[in-house]
Amino acid sequence: MIEIKNLHANIDGREILKGINLTVNKGEVHAIMGPNGSGKSTLAQVIAGREDYEVTKGEILFNGKNLLELPAENRACEGIFLAFQYPVEIPGVSNTTLLKNALNSIRKYRGEDELDAMEFLSLVKKKMSLVELSEDLLRRSVNEGFSGGEKKRNEIFQMAVLQPKLAILDETDSGLDIDALRIVANGVTKLKSPENATIVVTHYQRLLNYIIPDFVHVLYDGKIIKSGDKSLALELENKGYDWVIEEAAELV
Amino acid sequence: MNSSTVLKELFIKQFHSFENTLNGEKELPLHQIRKDAIKKFSALSFPSIKDEGWKYTNINPLLSKTFKPADSIPEIDPEFINKYLFDKKEFVTLVFVNGYFSKEFSESDSLPKGLILETISEAIKKHPELVLTYFSKSASSEKNIFTALNTAFANHGTFIFVEENAIIEKPIQILYVTKADDIFVSPRNLFLVNKNAQVKIIETYAGFGDRSYFTNQVTEFVINDYAVVEHVRIQDEQLNAFHISTLSVALEKSTNFSSYNINFGGSFVRNNVNAKFNGGFAECRLNGLYVTEGTQFIDNHTSIDHAKANCLSSELYKGILNDSSRGVFNGKVFVRQDAQKTNAYQQNKNILLSNDAIVNTKPQLEIFADDVKCSHGATVGQLDKDQLFYLKARGIQEKEAKAILIYAFASDVVHSISILQVRDRLESLLAEKLL
Ligand SMILES: Nc1ncnc2c1ncn2[C@@H]1O[C@H](COP(=O)(O)OP(=O)(O)O)[C@@H](O)[C@H]1O
Ligand SMILES: [Mg+2]
């Protein structure tokens, strides 16, 4: 589904990603772990198309298309969804406005008819129950005055409505209490299908108890320094990152 | 002679022709006020950028024009009028064309109880004492040459008198339409709201045609104890029009005044909004919006005088400026020595949509009392990058995403308008302009 080859990216002239290679096939769940400041969010944002980052080398293919040529909005239309680590508040723009515009823009891009108000509402209501959000959220401004947990649930709700092919969840588990974590994880699990894929960025193992990854990668200093299966996540939880970092240093 | 004196001479000459058309009305006391005003006008000079309050507002484009007084009602497409009117069944409606009252388009025969609504020239004849007690008091010709000019030519406009305890449910809409024909109009309004009364008034200024024109307008408000007033002003003049206005508000004890000053049109616009607390425990909310494009210039000068203690003023002016348009905001808040327990909040926020757009903003607080809560601030910026990226990352195309953010920024100003039809209309006007 997505192939990232030797990806290098800078911000303000400083290299943050230093040669990332990662392939995710449909139906798979990949976890990316690593200490703070490793470049996990940077990778997520570069895939989503944030222009502040300058890609200096490498490529990203998404279902065969050169992703780096597309602006963020068209990447989303192609089926990429980023659940933000820090969802921004947008006063004055209701969740309904956001979702209706997003959904219809994506449908238009794909040559599908726009949904009418009724169809939209029934879709949205169905998806809301998935993350146990109440309907008054629709009228509220995007993320404005939301608690940390509500923001994260709202991200998953949006994902449920937009039904992406590749979802990237950036620390969606951080700041969630155990109930909210369960709700979010359930939502993600229910949306999984053999046709789509998920990249879970986290530095805790606990989310991975609910969303079982097929592969676990350790990102450190802009590079993936180790990959393994779900047992790697447990090992990291018990032993920390130092041993992986040392191991990688020895290899160089 | 420079252009400033040429234009002045011309207005004075036109005043004498205007006088001659007044016939018997020359004997009415109003005419003495006009004559005093034209004297003031000729003694005052047009402001230049060296004058306080006009630093960023160069009136040369106005001085280089000549205008003649409007002398008749032109043909007008009813469609055009209707575009600016709200449902006549639910509003009391007054329409003026080129300054002249138009019976044809108005709907003011059966007035709600407690409301007197007349043209200002009628009112002067019917209740001269009442009118003259307040006329030209809160908006004085002493220092302001444009107010003096308006007063000199004051003949058309609206007089509203709301009786004590009267609650006028039907909002009053007043529409001034001008044909762009190198004319000038001087609409003059006097609104008296008595104790405990409540009223909602919408003033709209619009024009049609290709040539230029000059609206020089003054509204005086006297709001008596415990009265509640909502005032919406929609300025949607032609894009080659000159528009200068003064809104002067006297707030007595425990009154509540909300103003919405919405500006879309005009090539050169200067609005003065002056509010003064003459009694304690009153509230004044000034909301403003200006949306400009092309080479439009819109200047809003507001001042709030906390002359009495325990009052609240809250001001929010927002601007969206595109192309090479320019905006000016100047907001003065005076808190006088005796005005303890004052709350005064002021904000001016601007979004520049183009590199060539400019805004000069100056919020000013002058506080002479010590027990007060005051804040002020101004921002000039572009759209928030993080918000824009968030919308785009959801699949919304860049143009739409920007429009959504601009609309959210602007519609905030009109959200609290209580007259639903007006709010809806303004929201859809904004959507039309911005989305
Ligand atoms: N907008 C930015 N401007 C400057 N530096 C940044 C910016 N975003 C991230 N960085 C830097 O890039 C590095 C990687 O950050 P990030 O991708 O957020 O890491 P992670 O998500 O793994 O914690 C950090 O050193 C961070 O300081
Ligand atoms: Mg991060």
XYZ file of C-alpha atoms and ligand atoms in Angstrom:
715
model
C 0.000 0.000 0.000
C 2.707 2.448 1.006
C 6.380 2.191 0.230
C 8.781 4.625 1.845
C 12.265 4.494 0.385
C 15.328 6.176 1.853
C 13.298 9.162 3.039
C 15.252 12.182 4.265
C 13.515 15.305 5.555
C 14.635 18.625 7.014
C 13.008 21.298 9.036
C 14.635 24.720 9.066
C 17.684 23.161 7.436
C 18.074 20.548 10.167
C 17.825 16.931 9.101
C 15.219 15.066 11.147
C 14.545 11.992 9.017
C 17.746 10.324 7.945
C 16.807 7.560 5.562
C 13.548 5.830 6.436
C 12.599 2.599 4.699
C 9.188 1.158 5.426
C 6.680 -0.886 3.487
C 3.144 -1.431 4.699
C 0.807 -3.771 2.855
C -2.950 -3.746 3.013
C -4.474 -5.544 5.938
C -1.393 -4.901 8.083
C -0.924 -3.006 11.325
C 2.525 -1.503 11.943
C 3.619 0.052 15.193
C 6.327 2.690 15.242
C 7.900 3.196 18.619
C 10.835 5.183 19.888
C 11.894 7.754 22.434
C 10.644 11.340 22.296
C 12.232 13.464 19.623
C 13.144 10.516 17.393
C 11.177 11.826 14.436
C 7.971 9.781 14.680
C 5.621 12.746 14.335
C 7.824 14.178 11.626
C 7.449 10.986 9.619
C 3.674 11.050 10.129
C 3.439 14.698 9.038
C 5.674 14.200 6.025
C 3.449 11.353 4.843
C 0.376 13.543 5.378
C 1.973 16.356 3.363
C 2.911 19.087 5.787
C 4.839 21.646 3.764
C 7.024 22.896 6.620
C 9.184 19.829 6.120
C 11.480 19.663 3.163
C 12.002 16.236 1.690
C 15.600 16.187 0.493
C 15.923 12.585 -0.639
C 13.917 9.450 -1.160
C 10.388 8.709 -2.254
C 7.005 7.595 -1.045
C 4.754 5.504 -3.241
C 1.118 5.133 -2.282
C -0.649 2.444 -4.253
C 1.913 3.082 -6.956
C 1.454 6.870 -7.024
C 4.231 9.290 -6.195
C 2.846 10.749 -2.998
C 5.391 13.539 -2.679
C 3.993 15.222 -5.764
C 0.545 15.587 -4.225
C -0.576 18.392 -1.896
C -1.871 17.337 1.517
C -5.516 17.612 0.517
C -5.097 15.227 -2.382
C -3.170 12.757 -0.280
C -6.192 12.705 2.007
C -8.414 12.219 -1.030
C -6.208 9.297 -2.083
C -7.007 7.720 1.280
C -4.407 8.820 3.795
C -5.599 9.879 7.209
C -3.465 11.315 9.994
C -4.838 11.295 13.519
C -2.854 14.182 14.951
C -0.790 13.966 18.119
C -1.984 17.496 18.920
C -5.322 18.143 17.174
C -5.714 21.867 16.620
C -8.737 23.827 17.857
C -10.699 25.664 15.161
C -13.155 28.093 16.762
C -16.133 28.922 14.594
C -15.890 25.839 12.394
C -18.271 23.136 13.504
C -17.429 19.463 13.315
C -20.303 19.121 10.873
C -18.820 21.748 8.567
C -15.447 20.037 8.702
C -16.777 16.542 8.060
C -19.289 17.467 5.391
C -16.719 19.427 3.427
C -14.072 16.761 3.874
C -16.312 13.882 2.937
C -17.745 15.572 -0.112
C -14.368 16.805 -1.253
C -13.004 13.257 -1.065
C -16.066 11.870 -2.865
C -15.746 14.471 -5.586
C -12.064 13.638 -6.032
C -13.037 10.026 -6.548
C -15.808 10.874 -8.984
C -18.580 9.950 -6.568
C -21.749 11.931 -5.906
C -21.830 14.237 -2.916
C -23.950 13.075 0.002
C -27.117 14.992 0.726
C -27.852 16.293 4.214
C -29.876 13.222 5.219
C -27.354 10.689 4.014
C -24.580 12.614 5.695
C -26.390 12.768 8.995
C -27.212 9.099 9.118
C -23.622 8.158 8.278
C -22.273 10.469 10.929
C -24.654 9.210 13.595
C -23.696 5.638 12.910
C -20.010 6.431 13.276
C -20.455 8.473 16.422
C -21.682 5.507 18.382
C -18.440 3.739 17.515
C -16.417 6.094 19.680
C -19.214 6.855 22.143
C -19.390 10.566 21.386
C -22.642 12.432 21.842
C -24.404 14.181 19.007
C -24.042 17.704 20.348
C -20.394 17.417 19.391
C -21.417 17.931 15.775
C -22.539 21.471 16.399
C -19.531 22.343 18.509
C -16.443 23.939 17.013
C -13.691 21.547 15.998
C -11.799 20.518 19.152
C -12.592 23.800 20.872
C -12.719 23.308 24.615
C -12.401 19.546 24.194
C -10.578 17.574 26.840
C -7.468 15.711 25.707
C -9.448 12.481 25.542
C -12.300 14.048 23.568
C -9.844 15.374 21.010
C -8.353 11.945 20.467
C -11.775 10.342 20.201
C -12.796 13.021 17.734
C -9.827 12.090 15.561
C -10.954 8.471 15.475
C -14.515 9.585 14.796
C -13.347 11.594 11.795
C -11.379 8.610 10.613
C -14.495 6.468 10.899
C -16.457 8.899 8.741
C -13.754 9.378 6.118
C -12.817 5.684 5.900
C -9.200 6.006 4.817
C -7.092 3.318 3.188
C -4.113 4.129 5.386
C -4.596 5.519 8.876
C -1.650 6.926 10.792
C -2.387 7.303 14.478
C 0.143 9.611 16.096
C 0.178 8.994 19.858
C -3.558 8.589 19.855
C -3.210 6.763 23.162
C -1.383 9.466 25.062
C -3.433 11.287 27.635
C -6.223 8.730 27.583
C -7.515 7.039 30.699
C -8.128 3.337 30.491
C -11.798 3.647 29.452
C -11.061 6.156 26.718
C -8.185 3.992 25.560
C -10.520 1.016 25.270
C -13.068 3.081 23.323
C -10.456 4.409 20.919
C -8.852 1.001 20.447
C -12.246 -0.608 19.834
C -13.035 2.033 17.251
C -9.782 1.416 15.436
C -10.185 -2.352 15.583
C -13.719 -2.196 14.199
C -12.538 -0.089 11.278
C -9.806 -2.557 10.345
C -10.323 -4.529 7.167
C -8.229 -6.593 4.799
C -8.397 -3.634 2.436
C -6.862 -0.987 4.660
C -3.767 -0.561 6.774
C -2.810 1.192 10.004
C 0.392 2.735 11.305
C 0.273 3.195 15.058
C 2.809 5.653 16.448
C 3.221 5.284 20.173
C 5.769 5.057 22.856
C 3.734 2.872 25.132
C 2.968 -0.766 24.741
C -0.484 -0.516 26.323
C -2.373 0.482 23.160
C -0.826 -2.510 21.439
C -2.660 -4.807 23.834
C -5.810 -3.752 22.026
C -4.554 -3.093 18.531
C -2.304 -6.035 17.837
C 0.486 -5.043 15.459
C 1.845 -7.314 12.752
C 5.162 -5.452 12.825
C 6.915 -3.239 15.351
C 9.628 -0.769 14.350
C 11.916 1.285 16.514
C 12.585 4.767 15.180
C 15.583 6.501 16.652
C 17.403 9.611 15.493
C 15.558 9.679 12.184
C 16.159 6.033 11.265
C 14.420 2.728 11.835
C 16.998 0.874 13.874
C 15.113 -2.328 14.592
C 12.037 -4.146 13.364
C 10.280 -7.172 14.750
C 6.898 -8.621 15.581
C 4.593 -7.751 18.474
C 6.924 -9.339 20.994
C 9.396 -6.508 20.336
C 6.901 -4.067 21.819
C 6.732 -6.075 25.016
C 10.468 -6.333 25.198
C 10.753 -2.543 24.809
C 8.201 -2.074 27.547
C 10.260 -4.217 29.925
C 13.770 -3.197 29.005
C 13.444 0.326 27.596
C 15.117 1.567 24.426
C 18.762 1.716 25.471
C 19.648 -1.816 24.484
C 18.211 -1.339 20.986
C 20.110 1.897 20.584
C 23.365 0.275 21.758
C 22.799 -2.719 19.515
C 22.285 -0.424 16.561
C 25.392 1.586 17.425
C 27.473 -1.602 17.439
C 26.259 -2.469 13.974
C 27.569 0.754 12.505
C -6.897 77.615 -4.595
C -6.202 74.024 -3.666
C -8.740 71.254 -4.114
C -9.764 71.468 -0.474
C -10.910 75.083 -0.736
C -12.489 74.478 -4.129
C -14.680 71.755 -2.745
C -15.548 73.853 0.288
C -16.564 76.833 -1.822
C -18.662 74.526 -3.938
C -20.524 73.068 -0.943
C -21.159 76.578 0.388
C -22.495 77.716 -2.960
C -24.691 74.649 -3.091
C -25.966 75.414 0.376
C -27.336 78.716 -0.865
C -29.163 77.044 -3.743
C -30.419 74.425 -1.314
C -31.727 77.164 0.981
C -33.733 78.599 -1.868
C -35.545 75.316 -2.385
C -36.672 75.248 1.237
C -39.256 78.018 0.874
C -41.367 78.276 4.013
C -39.181 75.786 5.870
C -36.566 78.459 6.066
C -38.660 79.961 8.868
C -38.454 76.801 10.995
C -35.941 76.655 13.839
C -34.060 73.813 12.159
C -32.921 76.221 9.534
C -31.094 78.317 12.075
C -29.176 75.187 13.049
C -28.351 74.606 9.386
C -27.110 78.146 8.979
C -24.952 77.824 12.089
C -23.623 74.584 10.713
C -22.635 75.995 7.339
C -20.808 78.770 9.176
C -18.954 76.169 11.186
C -18.308 74.254 8.002
C -16.739 77.227 6.322
C -14.624 78.015 9.390
C -13.302 74.463 9.721
C -10.755 72.875 7.389
C -10.902 69.483 5.810
C -8.617 67.181 7.786
C -5.231 66.251 6.437
C -2.922 63.425 7.429
C -1.220 65.829 9.798
C -4.377 65.957 11.902
C -4.908 63.740 14.906
C -7.374 61.054 13.907
C -6.579 61.281 10.198
C -2.982 60.110 10.166
C -3.683 57.102 7.951
C -6.737 58.532 6.253
C -5.976 60.665 3.284
C -9.121 62.362 2.021
C -7.553 63.692 -1.167
C -9.502 61.235 -3.332
C -12.658 62.843 -1.964
C -11.381 66.384 -2.386
C -10.552 65.788 -6.012
C -14.212 65.076 -6.787
C -17.201 67.328 -7.152
C -20.678 66.370 -6.065
C -24.027 68.065 -6.427
C -26.868 67.741 -3.945
C -29.419 65.101 -4.865
C -32.519 66.854 -6.138
C -34.874 64.131 -7.248
C -35.829 60.481 -6.903
C -34.407 58.401 -9.768
C -35.918 55.344 -11.422
C -35.029 52.308 -9.398
C -35.352 48.589 -9.878
C -37.542 47.211 -7.059
C -35.410 44.056 -7.157
C -32.459 46.085 -6.038
C -34.365 47.533 -3.105
C -35.753 44.169 -2.095
C -32.294 42.668 -2.018
C -31.586 44.864 0.984
C -34.919 44.591 2.773
C -35.989 42.101 5.354
C -39.495 40.688 5.420
C -41.796 43.723 5.481
C -44.384 41.801 7.488
C -41.974 41.335 10.334
C -40.164 44.668 10.172
C -41.205 48.290 10.158
C -39.700 49.551 6.925
C -38.492 52.953 5.795
C -36.799 53.408 2.440
C -35.059 56.538 1.224
C -33.847 56.933 -2.336
C -31.228 59.601 -2.969
C -32.070 60.857 0.491
C -35.782 61.252 -0.270
C -38.356 59.263 1.619
C -39.987 56.716 -0.683
C -43.548 55.960 0.298
C -43.721 53.361 -2.436
C -41.101 51.096 -0.877
C -41.761 51.851 2.771
C -44.155 50.070 5.093
C -44.727 52.213 8.135
C -48.455 52.863 8.266
C -49.503 50.769 11.193
C -46.834 51.311 13.796
C -46.455 49.316 16.991
C -47.817 51.012 20.092
C -45.321 53.321 21.753
C -43.359 54.058 18.609
C -43.203 57.354 16.787
C -41.478 57.056 13.451
C -41.261 59.973 11.062
C -38.941 61.550 8.604
C -36.816 64.079 10.377
C -38.329 66.997 8.427
C -41.838 65.900 9.433
C -40.785 65.514 13.050
C -39.347 69.021 13.164
C -42.704 70.389 12.124
C -44.786 68.217 14.414
C -42.780 68.346 17.625
C -40.102 70.980 17.221
C -39.288 71.268 20.908
C -38.689 67.582 21.376
C -36.523 67.315 18.306
C -34.557 70.462 18.972
C -33.779 69.392 22.544
C -31.669 66.567 21.174
C -30.876 67.381 17.576
C -27.214 68.137 16.923
C -26.334 67.684 20.601
C -24.446 64.416 20.915
C -22.979 64.744 17.412
C -21.730 68.275 17.399
C -20.675 70.345 14.405
C -18.148 72.213 16.511
C -15.113 70.189 15.605
C -16.142 67.805 12.901
C -16.383 69.347 9.456
C -18.326 66.399 8.044
C -20.919 66.556 10.803
C -21.193 70.291 10.135
C -21.714 69.568 6.443
C -24.344 66.955 7.183
C -26.145 69.294 9.572
C -26.097 72.136 7.058
C -27.840 69.965 4.491
C -29.966 68.033 6.999
C -33.357 67.626 5.439
C -33.908 63.911 5.075
C -33.576 61.130 7.533
C -35.374 59.293 10.260
C -36.741 60.317 13.605
C -37.536 57.547 16.054
C -39.107 58.110 19.422
C -39.785 55.137 21.647
C -42.078 55.921 24.544
C -41.310 55.039 28.127
C -41.781 51.318 28.872
C -42.557 50.518 25.249
C -41.093 47.287 24.006
C -41.023 47.393 20.230
C -40.949 43.790 19.075
C -40.808 44.526 15.371
C -37.336 45.614 14.358
C -37.182 48.841 12.378
C -35.278 48.727 9.108
C -34.167 51.896 7.405
C -32.668 51.653 3.953
C -30.824 54.488 2.265
C -30.233 53.832 -1.421
C -28.323 56.205 -3.627
C -27.954 56.323 -7.363
C -24.302 56.787 -8.255
C -24.662 59.998 -10.221
C -21.997 62.316 -8.802
C -24.370 63.420 -6.079
C -24.051 63.738 -2.356
C -26.634 62.775 0.230
C -26.791 63.750 3.892
C -29.002 61.303 5.759
C -29.588 62.430 9.303
C -31.128 60.263 12.000
C -32.231 61.024 15.518
C -33.244 58.094 17.711
C -34.688 58.777 21.159
C -35.302 55.755 23.328
C -37.043 56.522 26.566
C -36.868 54.971 30.004
C -37.293 51.243 30.147
C -38.014 50.983 26.451
C -36.565 48.439 24.035
C -35.979 48.705 20.312
C -33.946 47.180 17.481
C -32.906 49.285 14.520
C -31.172 48.311 11.289
C -29.686 50.986 9.045
C -28.534 49.938 5.603
C -26.614 52.033 3.093
C -26.412 50.876 -0.507
C -25.993 52.310 -3.973
C -26.357 51.408 -7.611
C -24.979 52.733 -10.891
C -21.474 53.254 -12.201
C -20.545 56.792 -11.291
C -19.429 58.046 -7.929
C -21.395 59.536 -5.029
C -20.855 60.688 -1.486
C -22.882 59.628 1.512
C -22.213 61.899 4.455
C -24.266 60.548 7.289
C -24.947 61.236 10.971
C -26.975 59.243 13.486
C -27.620 60.472 16.997
C -28.870 58.154 19.702
C -30.144 59.104 23.114
C -30.801 56.076 25.280
C -32.550 56.722 28.539
C -32.418 54.849 31.845
C -32.875 51.088 31.670
C -33.524 51.084 27.927
C -32.169 48.276 25.750
C -31.112 48.962 22.172
C -29.688 46.832 19.407
C -28.354 48.681 16.383
C -27.145 47.090 13.165
C -25.515 49.181 10.504
C -24.867 47.568 7.139
C -22.696 49.573 4.784
C -22.768 48.060 1.309
C -22.219 51.092 -0.893
C -21.075 50.857 -4.495
C -17.386 50.215 -4.893
C -16.785 53.746 -6.174
C -18.666 55.500 -3.405
C -17.427 57.778 -0.642
C -19.009 57.175 2.708
C -18.438 59.128 5.882
C -20.547 58.498 8.931
C -20.839 59.394 12.568
C -22.792 57.400 15.084
C -23.088 59.201 18.372
C -24.589 57.451 21.351
C -25.488 58.890 24.739
C -26.094 56.166 27.295
C -27.919 56.997 30.486
C -28.135 54.945 33.681
C -28.380 51.138 33.420
C -28.860 51.113 29.681
C -27.740 48.386 27.350
C -26.565 49.169 23.841
C -25.238 46.733 21.239
C -23.897 47.966 17.956
C -22.988 45.961 14.870
C -21.107 47.985 12.318
C -20.805 45.852 9.196
C -18.891 47.173 6.190
C -18.611 45.649 2.762
C -18.764 48.506 0.288
C -17.348 51.875 -0.587
C -14.150 53.019 -2.171
C -13.393 55.409 0.697
C -15.121 54.864 4.012
C -14.712 56.572 7.348
C -16.967 55.586 10.228
C -16.888 57.374 13.566
C -18.593 55.612 16.436
C -18.736 57.583 19.661
C -20.394 56.313 22.803
C -20.598 58.115 26.102
C -21.771 56.848 29.458
C -23.762 59.597 31.130
C -25.003 57.279 33.876
C -23.714 54.307 35.822
C -24.273 50.566 35.433
C -24.677 50.765 31.669
C -23.316 48.374 29.048
C -22.081 49.165 25.600
C -20.992 46.538 23.087
C -19.435 47.676 19.876
C -18.982 45.026 17.218
C -17.517 45.748 13.833
C -16.552 43.977 10.665
C -14.915 45.191 7.493
C -14.350 43.020 4.454
C -12.367 44.744 1.744
C -10.931 43.951 -1.669
C -9.494 45.747 -4.684
C -8.351 49.197 -3.643
C -11.033 49.807 -1.032
C -10.204 51.895 1.998
C -12.195 51.517 5.205
C -11.471 53.390 8.410
C -13.295 52.810 11.699
C -12.669 55.258 14.496
C -14.435 54.409 17.729
C -14.402 56.090 21.075
C -15.994 55.116 24.344
C -16.129 57.601 27.148
C -16.468 56.061 30.594
C -17.575 59.262 32.263
C -19.478 57.405 35.000
C -18.625 54.523 37.297
C -19.721 50.886 37.093
C -20.115 50.643 33.334
C -18.994 47.963 30.948
C -17.795 48.407 27.421
C -16.766 45.556 25.220
C -15.535 46.083 21.735
C -14.634 43.654 18.985
C -13.730 44.843 15.508
C -12.551 42.415 12.856
C -11.155 43.006 9.408
C -10.525 40.793 6.409
C -8.481 42.571 3.796
C -7.714 41.295 0.344
C -5.838 42.590 -2.721
C -4.368 46.030 -2.122
C -7.161 47.265 0.099
C -6.467 49.192 3.276
C -8.042 49.282 6.678
C -7.693 51.581 9.637
C -8.890 50.896 13.146
C -8.581 53.376 15.946
C -10.320 52.653 19.215
C -10.151 55.048 22.098
C -11.387 54.164 25.529
C -11.351 56.880 28.159
C -11.867 55.940 31.760
C -12.322 59.099 33.742
C -11.188 59.630 37.254
C -14.608 59.039 38.793
C -15.366 56.019 36.657
C -14.392 53.392 39.247
C -15.384 49.768 38.714
C -15.177 50.194 35.001
C -14.845 47.139 32.798
C -13.490 47.949 29.370
C -12.375 45.375 26.857
C -11.287 46.095 23.348
C -10.025 43.880 20.555
C -9.175 44.507 16.930
C -8.273 41.464 14.849
C -7.307 41.470 11.219
C -6.546 38.901 8.587
C -4.610 39.967 5.539
C -5.308 37.758 2.558
C -2.766 39.372 0.313
C 0.739 40.747 0.653
C -0.441 44.107 -0.632
C -3.233 44.582 1.893
C -2.457 46.897 4.776
C -4.090 47.642 8.064
C -3.173 50.329 10.571
C -4.568 49.560 13.961
C -4.346 51.522 17.138
C -6.261 50.533 20.236
C -5.908 53.206 22.899
C -6.765 53.045 26.562
C -6.588 56.159 28.664
C -7.304 55.366 32.270
C -7.586 57.922 35.032
C -9.406 55.771 37.589
C -7.643 53.123 39.659
C -10.227 50.446 40.380
C -10.884 49.204 36.863
C -10.582 46.112 34.687
C -9.396 46.989 31.228
C -7.713 45.199 28.396
C -7.033 45.904 24.805
C -5.194 44.343 21.944
C -4.786 44.190 18.243
C -3.671 41.435 15.917
C -2.792 41.457 12.267
C -2.071 38.130 10.705
C -2.555 35.555 8.080
C -4.689 32.477 8.390
C -3.486 30.038 11.023
C -1.203 27.518 9.302
C -1.965 24.672 11.674
C -5.703 25.089 11.219
C -5.289 25.239 7.465
C -3.167 22.096 7.414
C -5.669 20.285 9.617
C -8.522 21.005 7.194
C -6.417 20.059 4.185
C -5.276 16.860 5.851
C -8.958 15.937 5.995
C -9.236 16.218 2.230
C -10.633 19.742 1.938
C -9.168 21.631 -1.025
C -7.004 24.616 -0.138
C -9.374 27.249 -1.501
C -12.332 25.858 0.428
C -10.277 25.382 3.563
C -9.221 29.020 3.504
C -12.774 30.134 2.911
C -14.010 28.079 5.839
C -11.468 29.688 8.158
C -12.140 33.210 6.933
C -15.846 32.709 7.286
C -15.422 31.424 10.837
C -13.296 34.441 11.703
C -15.830 36.892 10.313
C -19.105 35.300 11.302
C -18.042 35.492 14.932
C -18.910 39.201 14.843
C -22.506 38.700 13.735
C -23.246 35.624 15.881
C -24.765 37.571 18.712
C -27.221 39.591 16.604
C -30.591 38.690 18.084
C -32.666 39.417 14.970
C -32.565 36.058 13.254
C -33.348 37.289 9.748
C -30.588 39.845 9.959
C -28.061 37.395 11.286
C -28.946 34.821 8.624
C -28.738 37.427 5.874
C -25.370 38.647 7.048
C -24.088 35.114 7.353
C -25.138 34.287 3.837
C -23.748 37.599 2.556
C -20.468 36.678 4.170
C -20.615 33.187 2.744
C -21.306 34.669 -0.691
C -18.355 36.997 -0.354
C -15.936 34.632 1.282
C -16.828 31.039 0.428
N 8.259 22.451 13.717
C 9.488 22.118 14.146
N 10.469 23.029 14.159
C 11.718 22.708 14.591
N 12.050 21.492 15.011
C 11.123 20.539 15.022
C 9.782 20.805 14.590
N 9.080 19.670 14.699
C 9.930 18.743 15.190
N 11.147 19.259 15.386
C 12.302 18.548 15.908
O 12.432 17.335 15.215
C 12.780 16.304 16.085
C 11.795 15.168 15.959
O 10.563 15.563 16.518
P 9.239 14.688 16.410
O 9.089 14.213 15.014
O 8.132 15.472 16.975
O 9.610 13.480 17.358
P 8.683 12.406 18.063
O 7.325 12.471 17.476
O 9.370 11.122 17.784
O 8.699 12.701 19.513
C 12.851 16.900 17.467
O 14.219 17.166 17.757
C 12.080 18.176 17.351
O 12.630 19.140 18.216
Mg 5.471 12.880 18.353
